mmCIF file of C-alpha atoms in Angstrom:
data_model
loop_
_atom_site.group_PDB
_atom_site.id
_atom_site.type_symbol
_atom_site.label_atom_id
_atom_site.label_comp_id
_atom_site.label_asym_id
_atom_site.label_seq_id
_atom_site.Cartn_x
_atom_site.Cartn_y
_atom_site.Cartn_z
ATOM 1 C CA UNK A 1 9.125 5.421 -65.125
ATOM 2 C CA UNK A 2 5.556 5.699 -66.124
ATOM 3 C CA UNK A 3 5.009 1.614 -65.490
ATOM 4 C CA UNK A 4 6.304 2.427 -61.835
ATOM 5 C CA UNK A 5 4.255 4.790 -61.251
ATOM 6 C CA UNK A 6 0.901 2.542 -62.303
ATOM 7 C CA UNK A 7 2.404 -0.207 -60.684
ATOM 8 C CA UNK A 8 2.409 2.025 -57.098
ATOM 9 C CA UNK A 9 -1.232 3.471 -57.747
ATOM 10 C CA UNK A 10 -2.170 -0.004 -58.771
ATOM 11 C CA UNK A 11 -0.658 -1.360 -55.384
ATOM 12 C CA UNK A 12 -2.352 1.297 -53.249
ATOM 13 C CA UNK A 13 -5.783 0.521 -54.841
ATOM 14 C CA UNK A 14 -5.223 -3.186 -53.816
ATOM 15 C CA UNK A 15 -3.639 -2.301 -49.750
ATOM 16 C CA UNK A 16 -7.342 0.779 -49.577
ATOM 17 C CA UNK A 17 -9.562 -2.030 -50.949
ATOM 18 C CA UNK A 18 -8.314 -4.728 -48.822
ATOM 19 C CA UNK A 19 -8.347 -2.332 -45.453
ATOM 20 C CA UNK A 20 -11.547 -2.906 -43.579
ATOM 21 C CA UNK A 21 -13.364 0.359 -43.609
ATOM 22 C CA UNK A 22 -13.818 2.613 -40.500
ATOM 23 C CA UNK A 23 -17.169 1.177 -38.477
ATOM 24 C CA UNK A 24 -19.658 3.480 -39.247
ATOM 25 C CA UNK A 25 -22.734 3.572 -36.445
ATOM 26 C CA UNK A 26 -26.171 4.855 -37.592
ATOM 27 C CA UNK A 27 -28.677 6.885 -36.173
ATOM 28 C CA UNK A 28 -31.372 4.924 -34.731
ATOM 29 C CA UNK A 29 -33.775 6.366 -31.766
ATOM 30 C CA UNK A 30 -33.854 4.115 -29.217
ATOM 31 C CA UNK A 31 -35.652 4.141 -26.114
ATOM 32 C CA UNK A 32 -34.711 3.777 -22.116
ATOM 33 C CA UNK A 33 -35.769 0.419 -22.119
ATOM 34 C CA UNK A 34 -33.646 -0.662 -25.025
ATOM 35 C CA UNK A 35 -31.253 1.131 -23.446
ATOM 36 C CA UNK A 36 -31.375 -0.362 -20.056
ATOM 37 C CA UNK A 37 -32.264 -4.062 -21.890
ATOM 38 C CA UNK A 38 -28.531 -4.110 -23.754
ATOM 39 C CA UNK A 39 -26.788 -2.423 -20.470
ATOM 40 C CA UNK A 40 -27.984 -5.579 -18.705
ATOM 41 C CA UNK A 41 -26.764 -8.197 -20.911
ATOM 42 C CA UNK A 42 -23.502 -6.292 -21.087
ATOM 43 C CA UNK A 43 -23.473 -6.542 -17.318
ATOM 44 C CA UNK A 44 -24.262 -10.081 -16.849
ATOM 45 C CA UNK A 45 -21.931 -10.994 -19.590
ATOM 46 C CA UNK A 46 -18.938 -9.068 -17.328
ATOM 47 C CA UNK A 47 -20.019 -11.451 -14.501
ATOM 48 C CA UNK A 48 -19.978 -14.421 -16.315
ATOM 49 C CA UNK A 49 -16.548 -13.600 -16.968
ATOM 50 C CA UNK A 50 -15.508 -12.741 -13.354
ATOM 51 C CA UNK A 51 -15.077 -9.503 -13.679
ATOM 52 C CA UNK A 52 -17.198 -8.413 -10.348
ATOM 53 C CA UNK A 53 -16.037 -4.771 -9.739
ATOM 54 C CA UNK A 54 -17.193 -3.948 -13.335
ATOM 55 C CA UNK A 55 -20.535 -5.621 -12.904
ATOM 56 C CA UNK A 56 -20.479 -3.781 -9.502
ATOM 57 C CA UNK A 57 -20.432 -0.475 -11.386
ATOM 58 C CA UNK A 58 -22.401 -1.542 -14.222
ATOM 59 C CA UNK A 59 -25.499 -1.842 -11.975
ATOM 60 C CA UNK A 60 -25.466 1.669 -10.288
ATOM 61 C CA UNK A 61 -28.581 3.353 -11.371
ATOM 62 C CA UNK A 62 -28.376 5.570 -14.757
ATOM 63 C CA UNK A 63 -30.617 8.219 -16.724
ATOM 64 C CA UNK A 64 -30.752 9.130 -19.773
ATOM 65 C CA UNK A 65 -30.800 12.737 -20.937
ATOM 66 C CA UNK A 66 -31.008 14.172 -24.081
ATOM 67 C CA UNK A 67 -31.994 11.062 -25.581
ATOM 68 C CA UNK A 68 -28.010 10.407 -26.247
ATOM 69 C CA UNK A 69 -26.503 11.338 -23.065
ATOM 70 C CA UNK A 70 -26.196 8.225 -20.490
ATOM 71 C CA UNK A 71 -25.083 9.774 -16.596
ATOM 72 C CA UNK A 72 -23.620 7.473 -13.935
ATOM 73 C CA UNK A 73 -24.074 8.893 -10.366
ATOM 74 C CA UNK A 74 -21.494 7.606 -8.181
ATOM 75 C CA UNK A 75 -20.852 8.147 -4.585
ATOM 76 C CA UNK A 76 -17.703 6.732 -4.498
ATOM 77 C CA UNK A 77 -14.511 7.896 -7.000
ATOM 78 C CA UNK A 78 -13.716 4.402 -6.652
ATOM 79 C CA UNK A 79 -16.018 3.139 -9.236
ATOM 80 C CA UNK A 80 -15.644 5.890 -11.184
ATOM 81 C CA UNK A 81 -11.327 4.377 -11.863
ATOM 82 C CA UNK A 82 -13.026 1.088 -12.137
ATOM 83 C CA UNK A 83 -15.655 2.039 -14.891
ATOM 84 C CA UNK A 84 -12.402 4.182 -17.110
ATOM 85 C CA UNK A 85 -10.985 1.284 -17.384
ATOM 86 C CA UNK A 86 -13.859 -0.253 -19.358
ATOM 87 C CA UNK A 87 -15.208 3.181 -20.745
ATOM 88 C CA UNK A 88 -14.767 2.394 -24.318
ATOM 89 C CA UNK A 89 -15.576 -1.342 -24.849
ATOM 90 C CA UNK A 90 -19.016 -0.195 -22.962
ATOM 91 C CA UNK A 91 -19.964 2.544 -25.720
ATOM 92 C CA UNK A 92 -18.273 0.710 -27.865
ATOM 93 C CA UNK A 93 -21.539 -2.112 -27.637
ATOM 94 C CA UNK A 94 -23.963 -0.039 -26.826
ATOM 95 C CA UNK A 95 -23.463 2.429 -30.065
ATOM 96 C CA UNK A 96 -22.809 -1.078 -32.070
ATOM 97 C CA UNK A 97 -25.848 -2.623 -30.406
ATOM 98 C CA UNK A 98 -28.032 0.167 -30.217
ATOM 99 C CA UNK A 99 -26.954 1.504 -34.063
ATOM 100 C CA UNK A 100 -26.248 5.213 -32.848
ATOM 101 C CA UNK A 101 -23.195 7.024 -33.263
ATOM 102 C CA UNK A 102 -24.267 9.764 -31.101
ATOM 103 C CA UNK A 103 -24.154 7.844 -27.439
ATOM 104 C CA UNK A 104 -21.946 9.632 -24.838
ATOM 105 C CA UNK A 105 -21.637 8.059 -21.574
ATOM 106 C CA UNK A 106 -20.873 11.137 -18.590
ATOM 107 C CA UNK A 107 -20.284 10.426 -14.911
ATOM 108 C CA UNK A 108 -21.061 12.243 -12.035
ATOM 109 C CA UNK A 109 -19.874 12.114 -8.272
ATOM 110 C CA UNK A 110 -22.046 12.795 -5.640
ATOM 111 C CA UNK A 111 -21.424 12.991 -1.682
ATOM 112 C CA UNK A 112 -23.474 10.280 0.459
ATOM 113 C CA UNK A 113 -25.349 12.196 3.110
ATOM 114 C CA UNK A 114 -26.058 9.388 4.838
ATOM 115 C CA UNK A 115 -26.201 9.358 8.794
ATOM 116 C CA UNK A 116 -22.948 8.099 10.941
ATOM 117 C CA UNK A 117 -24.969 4.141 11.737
ATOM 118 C CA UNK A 118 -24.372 3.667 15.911
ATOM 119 C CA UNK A 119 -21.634 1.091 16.399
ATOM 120 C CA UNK A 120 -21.057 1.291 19.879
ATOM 121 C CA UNK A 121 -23.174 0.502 23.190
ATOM 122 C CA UNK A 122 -23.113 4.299 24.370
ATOM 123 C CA UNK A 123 -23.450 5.389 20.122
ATOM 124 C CA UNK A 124 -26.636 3.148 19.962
ATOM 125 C CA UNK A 125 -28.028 4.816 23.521
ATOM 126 C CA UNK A 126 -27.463 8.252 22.711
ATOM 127 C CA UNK A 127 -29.126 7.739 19.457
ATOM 128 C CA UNK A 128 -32.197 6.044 21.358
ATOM 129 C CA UNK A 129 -31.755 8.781 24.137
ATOM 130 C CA UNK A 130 -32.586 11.019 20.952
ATOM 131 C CA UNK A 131 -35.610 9.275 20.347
ATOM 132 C CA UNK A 132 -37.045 8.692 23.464
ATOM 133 C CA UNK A 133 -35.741 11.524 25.837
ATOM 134 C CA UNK A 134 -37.071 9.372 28.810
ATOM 135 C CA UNK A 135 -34.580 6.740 28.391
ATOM 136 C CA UNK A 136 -32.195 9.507 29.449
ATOM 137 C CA UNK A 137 -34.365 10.357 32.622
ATOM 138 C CA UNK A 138 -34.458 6.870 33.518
ATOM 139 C CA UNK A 139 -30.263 5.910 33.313
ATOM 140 C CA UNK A 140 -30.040 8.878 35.526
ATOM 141 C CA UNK A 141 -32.577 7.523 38.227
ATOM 142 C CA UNK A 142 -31.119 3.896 38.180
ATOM 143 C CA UNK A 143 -27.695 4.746 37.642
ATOM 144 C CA UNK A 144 -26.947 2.777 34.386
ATOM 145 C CA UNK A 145 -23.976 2.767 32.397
ATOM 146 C CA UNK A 146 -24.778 2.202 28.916
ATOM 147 C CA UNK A 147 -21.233 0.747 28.148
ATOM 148 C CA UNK A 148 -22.064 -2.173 30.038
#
């Protein structure tokens, strides 16, 4: 019974020594321009591969806070399904590259403010007309239709 038992520790020793070990990432300070060096060679490596939507999102502007803390502003949720789907092969590299177990990669979605761009013939007018109120005075006078 007792050779069993030695012969099962004896096996387990071999299977935990011949396991590769949990990957273990350091500590190291790094700076923004590491940072932003490694993010770009991870980008251009997803284009060289053909994966376009991911280098799409990998080259919306970051910051980093609290020297560990990388946030993504999006404007579009879009991007935001695109970049889950590669979440964890990016901090994956960058805590393997940059040596730092503590990296933590956050998004944020923000709402474009942007103005409505005029499309039309009477949209681009009006907007002009807003400008330059005499543009108004003078359709009136000649009798112009802007849609023409």
């Amino acid at each position: 019974m007792d050779s069993i038992l030695e012969n099962a520790a004896a096996e387990e020793k071999v299977k935990a020594q011949s396991e590769e070990p949990e990957e273990s990432y350091g500590e190291d300070a790094f700076t923004e321009e590491k940072l932003r060096e490694i993010w770009n060679k991870f980008a251009e490596n997803t284009k060289t591969a053909g994966r376009d939507s991911e280098y799409a999102v990998l080259k919306q502007e970051f910051r980093l806070e609290n020297d560990h803390t990388i946030v993504i502003t999006f404007t579009n949720s879009v991007k935001m399904m695109i970049l889950d789907k590669f979440r964890s092969d990016l901090i994956t590299h960058l805590k393997s590259t940059l040596n730092n177990r503590h990296i933590k990669l956050e998004t944020e979605l923000k709402e474009d403010n942007s103005t409505r761009v005029p499309y039309t013939n009477r949209e681009k007018f009006e907007y002009l007309a807003e400008k330059k109120p005499i543009l108004k005075e003078l359709q009136n006078r000649l009798g112009l239709d802007p849609d023409f």
